[in-house]
């Protein structure tokens, strides 16, 4: 889910939302262009209405304006604000309401999983004050249908497999005319060179290995022998394994987390050794044995899924794929990279010093990978440099490593060491808000 958080707090109550229920609304704005982005912008710019909500959903994406714990002004009662997460569904006339309906159900389903919220605690706006909202859904008698779609325990993948990545088949498994030793198949993005494209779980399972710290060109093994990029391994309930390489997993995932088929896992990147951006996808007969790989093409054939077809998502992708029209078009020209930015990229170890490297940096640090080094990217760079300098001030941490603005292996190593020494509970050394807060508390920042 993409975030566009509102900085001002004049449209929310103080205190913490208990997050014990979810309230579903509709925007009631049928104007063309009144999509999720428009409503997120409305909240960001200072909504003139005496109202606020957490998440807006349309037919293509979901945008978060406030964290779940914020007490937004919705539902017409203080109890709604103090205990319920508000989800608004767009009804703009130029949008696909049925798809927005399904997308909103997926968002609510994810919220139910995250907060342990039961079906009986998913309310419509009418529950609180009797207001006819969500009016379109209510008029069509679709409330029960919506609730059914939010059930975390429903059988979400009747065909058994979901296409993990949209694009072009560029490399087979070695038993299927691939090169000797090629453990999986390669799917390149729709347009050559694209990074930041969403990757989805092909099957339900549990994370067993996760890697996020591999740089472009890395030749060392990461989540399995001879796999050199970011990504990881997911075990299936039947004991098989699914491997995803050259993909940066979402930050909130940790080993042991469960996923469902079609759930967003992360985004393809330029990590490891690869001639061009792609997803390397593997299937193992035994998730504990990296040499039990077999041709993924067999699974695609078995479940009648076309390799590279658009995934049947069960969670909303924060970044829209570029292009997507029915007519072929020339790839958009990459933005030029200023000289000072090239110097920064070179110091981090990047080789090409172009917009693709900027995209890789952005994707690695949780930004939208658009290839443009603008204010947000510069702010992230400065934050990383400051965090590196602050970490060097901590007891036991050497200062002979570079504050280069890239939060990679060395930065994570010493952040993990510092966290362990001070009881900050950050064993992997991620650059989190809590870690920065702890550095500030000890006046290292």
PDB file of C-alpha atoms in Angstrom, residues 19-321:
ATOM      1  CA  UNK A  19      -7.803  -0.606  16.022  1.00  0.00           C
ATOM      2  CA  UNK A  20     -10.518  -3.013  17.157  1.00  0.00           C
ATOM      3  CA  UNK A  21     -12.781  -2.524  14.135  1.00  0.00           C
ATOM      4  CA  UNK A  22     -12.833  -1.335  10.520  1.00  0.00           C
ATOM      5  CA  UNK A  23     -15.370   1.078   9.024  1.00  0.00           C
ATOM      6  CA  UNK A  24     -16.108   1.103   5.288  1.00  0.00           C
ATOM      7  CA  UNK A  25     -17.162   4.345   3.579  1.00  0.00           C
ATOM      8  CA  UNK A  26     -17.660   5.582   0.026  1.00  0.00           C
ATOM      9  CA  UNK A  27     -16.368   8.980  -1.069  1.00  0.00           C
ATOM     10  CA  UNK A  28     -19.739  10.013  -2.631  1.00  0.00           C
ATOM     11  CA  UNK A  29     -17.752  12.011  -5.211  1.00  0.00           C
ATOM     12  CA  UNK A  30     -18.679  10.741  -8.677  1.00  0.00           C
ATOM     13  CA  UNK A  31     -16.712  13.411 -10.554  1.00  0.00           C
ATOM     14  CA  UNK A  32     -14.208  12.267 -13.145  1.00  0.00           C
ATOM     15  CA  UNK A  33     -10.725  12.101 -11.679  1.00  0.00           C
ATOM     16  CA  UNK A  34     -11.967  11.797  -8.083  1.00  0.00           C
ATOM     17  CA  UNK A  35      -9.772   8.745  -7.537  1.00  0.00           C
ATOM     18  CA  UNK A  36      -7.584   7.623  -4.637  1.00  0.00           C
ATOM     19  CA  UNK A  37      -4.805  10.025  -5.571  1.00  0.00           C
ATOM     20  CA  UNK A  38      -7.190  12.989  -5.681  1.00  0.00           C
ATOM     21  CA  UNK A  39      -8.594  12.167  -2.246  1.00  0.00           C
ATOM     22  CA  UNK A  40      -5.137  11.582  -0.795  1.00  0.00           C
ATOM     23  CA  UNK A  41      -4.106  14.978  -2.169  1.00  0.00           C
ATOM     24  CA  UNK A  42      -7.212  16.498  -0.593  1.00  0.00           C
ATOM     25  CA  UNK A  43      -6.170  15.272   2.823  1.00  0.00           C
ATOM     26  CA  UNK A  44      -2.530  16.228   2.336  1.00  0.00           C
ATOM     27  CA  UNK A  45      -3.385  19.797   1.321  1.00  0.00           C
ATOM     28  CA  UNK A  46      -5.719  20.331   4.287  1.00  0.00           C
ATOM     29  CA  UNK A  47      -9.217  19.006   3.769  1.00  0.00           C
ATOM     30  CA  UNK A  48     -11.797  21.802   4.110  1.00  0.00           C
ATOM     31  CA  UNK A  49     -14.276  19.212   5.400  1.00  0.00           C
ATOM     32  CA  UNK A  50     -14.269  18.359   9.067  1.00  0.00           C
ATOM     33  CA  UNK A  51     -13.380  14.789   8.250  1.00  0.00           C
ATOM     34  CA  UNK A  52     -10.406  12.464   7.800  1.00  0.00           C
ATOM     35  CA  UNK A  53      -9.845   8.781   7.059  1.00  0.00           C
ATOM     36  CA  UNK A  54      -6.973   6.352   6.997  1.00  0.00           C
ATOM     37  CA  UNK A  55      -6.999   4.741   3.530  1.00  0.00           C
ATOM     38  CA  UNK A  56      -8.520   5.566   0.134  1.00  0.00           C
ATOM     39  CA  UNK A  57      -9.001   2.827  -2.469  1.00  0.00           C
ATOM     40  CA  UNK A  58      -9.846   3.046  -6.172  1.00  0.00           C
ATOM     41  CA  UNK A  59      -9.716   0.591  -9.058  1.00  0.00           C
ATOM     42  CA  UNK A  60      -5.910   0.604  -9.315  1.00  0.00           C
ATOM     43  CA  UNK A  61      -4.369   1.371  -5.931  1.00  0.00           C
ATOM     44  CA  UNK A  62      -4.731   2.052  -2.225  1.00  0.00           C
ATOM     45  CA  UNK A  63      -3.173   5.115  -0.556  1.00  0.00           C
ATOM     46  CA  UNK A  64      -2.684   5.552   3.175  1.00  0.00           C
ATOM     47  CA  UNK A  65      -3.098   9.084   4.559  1.00  0.00           C
ATOM     48  CA  UNK A  66      -2.862   8.308   8.294  1.00  0.00           C
ATOM     49  CA  UNK A  67      -1.394   5.402  10.268  1.00  0.00           C
ATOM     50  CA  UNK A  68      -3.935   2.927  11.635  1.00  0.00           C
ATOM     51  CA  UNK A  69      -3.285   4.227  15.149  1.00  0.00           C
ATOM     52  CA  UNK A  70      -4.490   7.761  14.319  1.00  0.00           C
ATOM     53  CA  UNK A  71      -7.922   8.769  15.610  1.00  0.00           C
ATOM     54  CA  UNK A  72      -9.429  10.042  12.369  1.00  0.00           C
ATOM     55  CA  UNK A  73     -12.670  12.046  12.218  1.00  0.00           C
ATOM     56  CA  UNK A  74     -15.039   9.561  10.616  1.00  0.00           C
ATOM     57  CA  UNK A  75     -18.162   7.609  11.403  1.00  0.00           C
ATOM     58  CA  UNK A  76     -19.862  10.538  13.125  1.00  0.00           C
ATOM     59  CA  UNK A  77     -19.019   9.372  16.675  1.00  0.00           C
ATOM     60  CA  UNK A  78     -16.034   9.624  19.004  1.00  0.00           C
ATOM     61  CA  UNK A  79     -16.136   5.845  19.514  1.00  0.00           C
ATOM     62  CA  UNK A  80     -15.572   5.318  15.772  1.00  0.00           C
ATOM     63  CA  UNK A  81     -12.583   7.638  15.881  1.00  0.00           C
ATOM     64  CA  UNK A  82     -11.090   5.953  18.940  1.00  0.00           C
ATOM     65  CA  UNK A  83     -11.479   2.347  17.842  1.00  0.00           C
ATOM     66  CA  UNK A  84     -12.048   1.987  14.076  1.00  0.00           C
ATOM     67  CA  UNK A  85      -9.846   2.164  10.948  1.00  0.00           C
ATOM     68  CA  UNK A  86     -11.562   4.079   8.128  1.00  0.00           C
ATOM     69  CA  UNK A  87     -11.421   2.819   4.531  1.00  0.00           C
ATOM     70  CA  UNK A  88     -12.923   4.996   1.755  1.00  0.00           C
ATOM     71  CA  UNK A  89     -13.926   3.484  -1.608  1.00  0.00           C
ATOM     72  CA  UNK A  90     -13.862   5.820  -4.613  1.00  0.00           C
ATOM     73  CA  UNK A  91     -16.992   6.049  -6.787  1.00  0.00           C
ATOM     74  CA  UNK A  92     -15.616   8.351  -9.513  1.00  0.00           C
ATOM     75  CA  UNK A  93     -17.531   7.933 -12.771  1.00  0.00           C
ATOM     76  CA  UNK A  94     -14.376   7.275 -14.805  1.00  0.00           C
ATOM     77  CA  UNK A  95     -13.286   4.455 -12.488  1.00  0.00           C
ATOM     78  CA  UNK A  96     -14.199   0.769 -12.348  1.00  0.00           C
ATOM     79  CA  UNK A  97     -16.326   0.530  -9.197  1.00  0.00           C
ATOM     80  CA  UNK A  98     -16.424  -3.270  -9.208  1.00  0.00           C
ATOM     81  CA  UNK A  99     -12.624  -3.398  -9.171  1.00  0.00           C
ATOM     82  CA  UNK A 100     -12.453  -0.726  -6.471  1.00  0.00           C
ATOM     83  CA  UNK A 101     -14.951  -2.814  -4.478  1.00  0.00           C
ATOM     84  CA  UNK A 102     -12.670  -5.864  -4.751  1.00  0.00           C
ATOM     85  CA  UNK A 103      -9.528  -3.871  -4.004  1.00  0.00           C
ATOM     86  CA  UNK A 104     -11.114  -2.382  -0.888  1.00  0.00           C
ATOM     87  CA  UNK A 105     -12.087  -5.873   0.286  1.00  0.00           C
ATOM     88  CA  UNK A 106      -8.453  -6.933  -0.098  1.00  0.00           C
ATOM     89  CA  UNK A 107      -7.312  -3.943   1.941  1.00  0.00           C
ATOM     90  CA  UNK A 108      -9.820  -4.751   4.682  1.00  0.00           C
ATOM     91  CA  UNK A 109      -8.733  -8.393   4.586  1.00  0.00           C
ATOM     92  CA  UNK A 110      -5.098  -7.363   5.118  1.00  0.00           C
ATOM     93  CA  UNK A 111      -6.140  -5.093   8.001  1.00  0.00           C
ATOM     94  CA  UNK A 112      -8.117  -7.924   9.581  1.00  0.00           C
ATOM     95  CA  UNK A 113      -5.061 -10.180   9.421  1.00  0.00           C
ATOM     96  CA  UNK A 114      -2.759  -7.512  10.814  1.00  0.00           C
ATOM     97  CA  UNK A 115      -4.932  -6.496  13.749  1.00  0.00           C
ATOM     98  CA  UNK A 116      -6.813  -9.736  14.394  1.00  0.00           C
ATOM     99  CA  UNK A 117     -10.190  -8.146  13.655  1.00  0.00           C
ATOM    100  CA  UNK A 118     -13.185 -10.475  13.328  1.00  0.00           C
ATOM    101  CA  UNK A 119     -15.856 -10.331  10.656  1.00  0.00           C
ATOM    102  CA  UNK A 120     -18.413  -8.940  13.132  1.00  0.00           C
ATOM    103  CA  UNK A 121     -16.162  -5.922  13.700  1.00  0.00           C
ATOM    104  CA  UNK A 122     -16.192  -4.804  10.051  1.00  0.00           C
ATOM    105  CA  UNK A 123     -18.827  -2.062   9.928  1.00  0.00           C
ATOM    106  CA  UNK A 124     -20.333   0.183   7.324  1.00  0.00           C
ATOM    107  CA  UNK A 125     -20.698   3.883   8.131  1.00  0.00           C
ATOM    108  CA  UNK A 126     -24.415   3.332   8.744  1.00  0.00           C
ATOM    109  CA  UNK A 127     -23.527   1.220  11.775  1.00  0.00           C
ATOM    110  CA  UNK A 128     -22.473   4.306  13.721  1.00  0.00           C
ATOM    111  CA  UNK A 129     -25.039   6.966  12.821  1.00  0.00           C
ATOM    112  CA  UNK A 130     -27.499   5.440  10.354  1.00  0.00           C
ATOM    113  CA  UNK A 131     -26.073   7.471   7.461  1.00  0.00           C
ATOM    114  CA  UNK A 132     -26.653   5.823   4.072  1.00  0.00           C
ATOM    115  CA  UNK A 133     -22.998   5.035   3.460  1.00  0.00           C
ATOM    116  CA  UNK A 134     -21.487   3.241   1.596  1.00  0.00           C
ATOM    117  CA  UNK A 135     -24.616   4.090  -0.393  1.00  0.00           C
ATOM    118  CA  UNK A 136     -23.709   2.433  -3.717  1.00  0.00           C
ATOM    119  CA  UNK A 137     -22.837  -0.821  -2.027  1.00  0.00           C
ATOM    120  CA  UNK A 138     -25.915  -0.718   0.185  1.00  0.00           C
ATOM    121  CA  UNK A 139     -28.249   0.105  -2.700  1.00  0.00           C
ATOM    122  CA  UNK A 140     -26.957  -2.903  -4.619  1.00  0.00           C
ATOM    123  CA  UNK A 141     -27.268  -5.201  -1.585  1.00  0.00           C
ATOM    124  CA  UNK A 142     -23.563  -6.129  -1.748  1.00  0.00           C
ATOM    125  CA  UNK A 143     -22.568  -5.792   1.909  1.00  0.00           C
ATOM    126  CA  UNK A 144     -22.476  -9.548   2.585  1.00  0.00           C
ATOM    127  CA  UNK A 145     -20.531 -10.089  -0.643  1.00  0.00           C
ATOM    128  CA  UNK A 146     -18.013  -7.522   0.545  1.00  0.00           C
ATOM    129  CA  UNK A 147     -17.690  -9.148   3.967  1.00  0.00           C
ATOM    130  CA  UNK A 148     -17.161 -12.555   2.380  1.00  0.00           C
ATOM    131  CA  UNK A 149     -14.243 -11.145   0.374  1.00  0.00           C
ATOM    132  CA  UNK A 150     -12.585  -9.825   3.554  1.00  0.00           C
ATOM    133  CA  UNK A 151     -12.438 -13.240   5.226  1.00  0.00           C
ATOM    134  CA  UNK A 152      -8.732 -14.021   5.882  1.00  0.00           C
ATOM    135  CA  UNK A 153      -9.484 -17.757   5.895  1.00  0.00           C
ATOM    136  CA  UNK A 154     -11.274 -17.941   2.577  1.00  0.00           C
ATOM    137  CA  UNK A 155      -9.849 -20.058  -0.223  1.00  0.00           C
ATOM    138  CA  UNK A 156      -8.285 -17.191  -2.136  1.00  0.00           C
ATOM    139  CA  UNK A 157      -6.501 -19.124  -4.843  1.00  0.00           C
ATOM    140  CA  UNK A 158      -8.810 -21.721  -6.351  1.00  0.00           C
ATOM    141  CA  UNK A 159      -6.401 -22.539  -9.195  1.00  0.00           C
ATOM    142  CA  UNK A 160      -3.484 -23.121  -6.804  1.00  0.00           C
ATOM    143  CA  UNK A 161      -0.964 -20.788  -8.442  1.00  0.00           C
ATOM    144  CA  UNK A 162      -0.646 -17.102  -9.272  1.00  0.00           C
ATOM    145  CA  UNK A 163       1.671 -15.582 -11.870  1.00  0.00           C
ATOM    146  CA  UNK A 164       4.426 -13.978  -9.748  1.00  0.00           C
ATOM    147  CA  UNK A 165       5.539 -11.288 -12.189  1.00  0.00           C
ATOM    148  CA  UNK A 166       4.242  -9.631 -15.337  1.00  0.00           C
ATOM    149  CA  UNK A 167       6.642  -9.546 -18.242  1.00  0.00           C
ATOM    150  CA  UNK A 168       8.563 -11.562 -20.826  1.00  0.00           C
ATOM    151  CA  UNK A 169      10.076 -15.046 -20.460  1.00  0.00           C
ATOM    152  CA  UNK A 170      13.798 -14.598 -21.137  1.00  0.00           C
ATOM    153  CA  UNK A 171      15.392 -17.685 -19.561  1.00  0.00           C
ATOM    154  CA  UNK A 172      14.295 -21.304 -19.059  1.00  0.00           C
ATOM    155  CA  UNK A 173      15.266 -23.809 -16.384  1.00  0.00           C
ATOM    156  CA  UNK A 174      18.291 -25.827 -17.535  1.00  0.00           C
ATOM    157  CA  UNK A 175      16.157 -28.918 -18.181  1.00  0.00           C
ATOM    158  CA  UNK A 176      13.941 -26.817 -20.413  1.00  0.00           C
ATOM    159  CA  UNK A 177      16.617 -25.476 -22.774  1.00  0.00           C
ATOM    160  CA  UNK A 178      18.137 -23.182 -20.192  1.00  0.00           C
ATOM    161  CA  UNK A 179      21.892 -22.957 -19.644  1.00  0.00           C
ATOM    162  CA  UNK A 180      23.486 -25.686 -17.467  1.00  0.00           C
ATOM    163  CA  UNK A 181      23.050 -24.962 -13.779  1.00  0.00           C
ATOM    164  CA  UNK A 182      20.232 -22.440 -14.246  1.00  0.00           C
ATOM    165  CA  UNK A 183      18.014 -23.282 -11.281  1.00  0.00           C
ATOM    166  CA  UNK A 184      14.895 -21.402 -12.312  1.00  0.00           C
ATOM    167  CA  UNK A 185      13.327 -19.343 -15.056  1.00  0.00           C
ATOM    168  CA  UNK A 186      13.728 -15.639 -15.753  1.00  0.00           C
ATOM    169  CA  UNK A 187      10.893 -13.187 -16.380  1.00  0.00           C
ATOM    170  CA  UNK A 188      11.964  -9.743 -17.584  1.00  0.00           C
ATOM    171  CA  UNK A 189       9.719  -6.712 -16.989  1.00  0.00           C
ATOM    172  CA  UNK A 190       7.363  -5.456 -19.723  1.00  0.00           C
ATOM    173  CA  UNK A 191       9.916  -2.858 -20.813  1.00  0.00           C
ATOM    174  CA  UNK A 192      13.660  -3.577 -20.771  1.00  0.00           C
ATOM    175  CA  UNK A 193      15.472  -2.034 -17.832  1.00  0.00           C
ATOM    176  CA  UNK A 194      12.484  -1.549 -15.541  1.00  0.00           C
ATOM    177  CA  UNK A 195      13.000  -1.944 -11.806  1.00  0.00           C
ATOM    178  CA  UNK A 196      10.524  -1.372  -9.002  1.00  0.00           C
ATOM    179  CA  UNK A 197       7.952  -3.665 -10.607  1.00  0.00           C
ATOM    180  CA  UNK A 198       5.747  -5.623  -8.156  1.00  0.00           C
ATOM    181  CA  UNK A 199       6.431  -9.291  -7.429  1.00  0.00           C
ATOM    182  CA  UNK A 200       3.670 -11.500  -5.996  1.00  0.00           C
ATOM    183  CA  UNK A 201       3.626 -14.840  -4.184  1.00  0.00           C
ATOM    184  CA  UNK A 202       3.058 -17.682  -6.638  1.00  0.00           C
ATOM    185  CA  UNK A 203       1.831 -19.946  -3.832  1.00  0.00           C
ATOM    186  CA  UNK A 204       0.867 -19.593  -0.179  1.00  0.00           C
ATOM    187  CA  UNK A 205       3.629 -20.323   2.309  1.00  0.00           C
ATOM    188  CA  UNK A 206       6.049 -19.133   4.983  1.00  0.00           C
ATOM    189  CA  UNK A 207       9.186 -17.007   4.626  1.00  0.00           C
ATOM    190  CA  UNK A 208      12.290 -19.116   5.379  1.00  0.00           C
ATOM    191  CA  UNK A 209      15.034 -16.812   4.044  1.00  0.00           C
ATOM    192  CA  UNK A 210      15.010 -13.059   3.347  1.00  0.00           C
ATOM    193  CA  UNK A 211      17.825 -10.931   1.884  1.00  0.00           C
ATOM    194  CA  UNK A 212      17.707  -7.167   1.327  1.00  0.00           C
ATOM    195  CA  UNK A 213      21.358  -6.094   1.420  1.00  0.00           C
ATOM    196  CA  UNK A 214      22.818  -7.331  -1.884  1.00  0.00           C
ATOM    197  CA  UNK A 215      24.195  -4.604  -4.142  1.00  0.00           C
ATOM    198  CA  UNK A 216      24.180  -4.568  -7.947  1.00  0.00           C
ATOM    199  CA  UNK A 217      27.016  -6.752  -9.208  1.00  0.00           C
ATOM    200  CA  UNK A 218      27.295  -8.793  -6.015  1.00  0.00           C
ATOM    201  CA  UNK A 219      28.811 -12.225  -6.770  1.00  0.00           C
ATOM    202  CA  UNK A 220      28.540 -13.786  -3.308  1.00  0.00           C
ATOM    203  CA  UNK A 221      25.766 -16.228  -2.460  1.00  0.00           C
ATOM    204  CA  UNK A 222      22.829 -14.762  -0.582  1.00  0.00           C
ATOM    205  CA  UNK A 223      19.639 -16.677   0.286  1.00  0.00           C
ATOM    206  CA  UNK A 224      20.867 -19.930  -1.305  1.00  0.00           C
ATOM    207  CA  UNK A 225      24.131 -21.147  -2.872  1.00  0.00           C
ATOM    208  CA  UNK A 226      24.959 -19.296  -6.113  1.00  0.00           C
ATOM    209  CA  UNK A 227      21.982 -16.933  -5.742  1.00  0.00           C
ATOM    210  CA  UNK A 228      23.552 -13.498  -5.621  1.00  0.00           C
ATOM    211  CA  UNK A 229      20.694 -11.028  -5.344  1.00  0.00           C
ATOM    212  CA  UNK A 230      18.064  -9.856  -2.918  1.00  0.00           C
ATOM    213  CA  UNK A 231      14.999 -12.002  -2.463  1.00  0.00           C
ATOM    214  CA  UNK A 232      14.343 -15.121  -0.467  1.00  0.00           C
ATOM    215  CA  UNK A 233      12.797 -18.510  -0.045  1.00  0.00           C
ATOM    216  CA  UNK A 234       9.204 -19.352   0.865  1.00  0.00           C
ATOM    217  CA  UNK A 235       8.197 -22.859   1.959  1.00  0.00           C
ATOM    218  CA  UNK A 236       4.805 -24.212   0.916  1.00  0.00           C
ATOM    219  CA  UNK A 237       2.451 -26.239   3.134  1.00  0.00           C
ATOM    220  CA  UNK A 238       3.307 -29.339   1.058  1.00  0.00           C
ATOM    221  CA  UNK A 239       7.030 -28.970   1.795  1.00  0.00           C
ATOM    222  CA  UNK A 240       8.048 -27.525  -1.557  1.00  0.00           C
ATOM    223  CA  UNK A 241       9.889 -24.220  -1.860  1.00  0.00           C
ATOM    224  CA  UNK A 242       9.604 -21.067  -3.989  1.00  0.00           C
ATOM    225  CA  UNK A 243      12.669 -18.922  -4.601  1.00  0.00           C
ATOM    226  CA  UNK A 244      12.576 -15.275  -5.690  1.00  0.00           C
ATOM    227  CA  UNK A 245      15.832 -13.617  -6.786  1.00  0.00           C
ATOM    228  CA  UNK A 246      16.683 -10.033  -7.837  1.00  0.00           C
ATOM    229  CA  UNK A 247      13.739  -8.791  -5.745  1.00  0.00           C
ATOM    230  CA  UNK A 248      13.817  -6.589  -2.667  1.00  0.00           C
ATOM    231  CA  UNK A 249      11.241  -7.919  -0.163  1.00  0.00           C
ATOM    232  CA  UNK A 250       8.990  -5.402   1.572  1.00  0.00           C
ATOM    233  CA  UNK A 251      10.485  -4.064   4.790  1.00  0.00           C
ATOM    234  CA  UNK A 252       7.817  -5.412   7.123  1.00  0.00           C
ATOM    235  CA  UNK A 253       8.394  -9.065   6.203  1.00  0.00           C
ATOM    236  CA  UNK A 254      10.480 -11.244   8.513  1.00  0.00           C
ATOM    237  CA  UNK A 255      11.376 -14.922   8.550  1.00  0.00           C
ATOM    238  CA  UNK A 256       8.383 -16.910   9.804  1.00  0.00           C
ATOM    239  CA  UNK A 257       5.756 -14.601   8.297  1.00  0.00           C
ATOM    240  CA  UNK A 258       3.040 -16.300   6.271  1.00  0.00           C
ATOM    241  CA  UNK A 259       1.877 -15.137   2.846  1.00  0.00           C
ATOM    242  CA  UNK A 260      -1.059 -16.048   0.638  1.00  0.00           C
ATOM    243  CA  UNK A 261      -0.942 -16.680  -3.093  1.00  0.00           C
ATOM    244  CA  UNK A 262      -1.032 -13.368  -4.924  1.00  0.00           C
ATOM    245  CA  UNK A 263       0.223 -11.315  -1.961  1.00  0.00           C
ATOM    246  CA  UNK A 264       2.671  -8.532  -2.759  1.00  0.00           C
ATOM    247  CA  UNK A 265       6.186  -9.655  -1.776  1.00  0.00           C
ATOM    248  CA  UNK A 266       8.385  -6.813  -3.017  1.00  0.00           C
ATOM    249  CA  UNK A 267       9.856  -5.233  -6.158  1.00  0.00           C
ATOM    250  CA  UNK A 268      12.398  -6.334  -8.712  1.00  0.00           C
ATOM    251  CA  UNK A 269      15.762  -4.602  -8.467  1.00  0.00           C
ATOM    252  CA  UNK A 270      19.276  -4.629  -9.898  1.00  0.00           C
ATOM    253  CA  UNK A 271      20.865  -6.623  -7.072  1.00  0.00           C
ATOM    254  CA  UNK A 272      23.260  -9.498  -7.694  1.00  0.00           C
ATOM    255  CA  UNK A 273      24.636 -10.616 -11.037  1.00  0.00           C
ATOM    256  CA  UNK A 274      22.250 -10.081 -13.923  1.00  0.00           C
ATOM    257  CA  UNK A 275      22.571  -8.764 -17.467  1.00  0.00           C
ATOM    258  CA  UNK A 276      19.300  -6.846 -17.144  1.00  0.00           C
ATOM    259  CA  UNK A 277      16.491  -6.450 -14.597  1.00  0.00           C
ATOM    260  CA  UNK A 278      14.275  -9.519 -14.244  1.00  0.00           C
ATOM    261  CA  UNK A 279      12.737 -11.853 -11.682  1.00  0.00           C
ATOM    262  CA  UNK A 280      14.518 -15.188 -11.306  1.00  0.00           C
ATOM    263  CA  UNK A 281      11.880 -17.651 -10.041  1.00  0.00           C
ATOM    264  CA  UNK A 282      12.623 -21.140  -8.717  1.00  0.00           C
ATOM    265  CA  UNK A 283      10.668 -24.187  -7.535  1.00  0.00           C
ATOM    266  CA  UNK A 284      12.188 -26.803  -5.216  1.00  0.00           C
ATOM    267  CA  UNK A 285      10.717 -30.235  -4.468  1.00  0.00           C
ATOM    268  CA  UNK A 286      12.048 -29.828  -0.898  1.00  0.00           C
ATOM    269  CA  UNK A 287      12.446 -26.314   0.475  1.00  0.00           C
ATOM    270  CA  UNK A 288      15.355 -27.508   2.647  1.00  0.00           C
ATOM    271  CA  UNK A 289      17.350 -28.716  -0.376  1.00  0.00           C
ATOM    272  CA  UNK A 290      18.575 -26.079  -2.835  1.00  0.00           C
ATOM    273  CA  UNK A 291      19.507 -28.842  -5.298  1.00  0.00           C
ATOM    274  CA  UNK A 292      15.954 -30.197  -5.491  1.00  0.00           C
ATOM    275  CA  UNK A 293      15.017 -27.587  -8.095  1.00  0.00           C
ATOM    276  CA  UNK A 294      12.780 -28.517 -10.983  1.00  0.00           C
ATOM    277  CA  UNK A 295      11.465 -26.644 -14.026  1.00  0.00           C
ATOM    278  CA  UNK A 296       8.932 -23.980 -12.925  1.00  0.00           C
ATOM    279  CA  UNK A 297       7.466 -24.293 -16.427  1.00  0.00           C
ATOM    280  CA  UNK A 298       5.869 -27.554 -15.253  1.00  0.00           C
ATOM    281  CA  UNK A 299       3.883 -25.753 -12.545  1.00  0.00           C
ATOM    282  CA  UNK A 300       2.760 -23.018 -14.936  1.00  0.00           C
ATOM    283  CA  UNK A 301       1.517 -25.730 -17.287  1.00  0.00           C
ATOM    284  CA  UNK A 302      -0.159 -27.723 -14.501  1.00  0.00           C
ATOM    285  CA  UNK A 303      -2.127 -24.753 -13.206  1.00  0.00           C
ATOM    286  CA  UNK A 304      -2.797 -23.249 -16.651  1.00  0.00           C
ATOM    287  CA  UNK A 305      -0.995 -20.009 -15.785  1.00  0.00           C
ATOM    288  CA  UNK A 306       0.778 -18.211 -18.610  1.00  0.00           C
ATOM    289  CA  UNK A 307       4.357 -17.266 -17.773  1.00  0.00           C
ATOM    290  CA  UNK A 308       4.594 -13.478 -17.532  1.00  0.00           C
ATOM    291  CA  UNK A 309       0.836 -12.936 -17.383  1.00  0.00           C
ATOM    292  CA  UNK A 310      -0.599 -10.188 -15.157  1.00  0.00           C
ATOM    293  CA  UNK A 311      -0.797 -11.512 -11.569  1.00  0.00           C
ATOM    294  CA  UNK A 312      -4.167 -12.059  -9.892  1.00  0.00           C
ATOM    295  CA  UNK A 313      -3.314  -9.953  -6.864  1.00  0.00           C
ATOM    296  CA  UNK A 314      -4.626 -10.366  -3.333  1.00  0.00           C
ATOM    297  CA  UNK A 315      -2.986  -7.163  -2.099  1.00  0.00           C
ATOM    298  CA  UNK A 316      -2.660  -3.770  -3.736  1.00  0.00           C
ATOM    299  CA  UNK A 317       0.617  -2.830  -5.390  1.00  0.00           C
ATOM    300  CA  UNK A 318       1.951   0.537  -4.154  1.00  0.00           C
ATOM    301  CA  UNK A 319       3.572   1.300  -7.502  1.00  0.00           C
ATOM    302  CA  UNK A 320       1.718   1.198 -10.794  1.00  0.00           C
ATOM    303  CA  UNK A 321       3.616  -0.539 -13.615  1.00  0.00           C
TER     304      UNK A 321
END
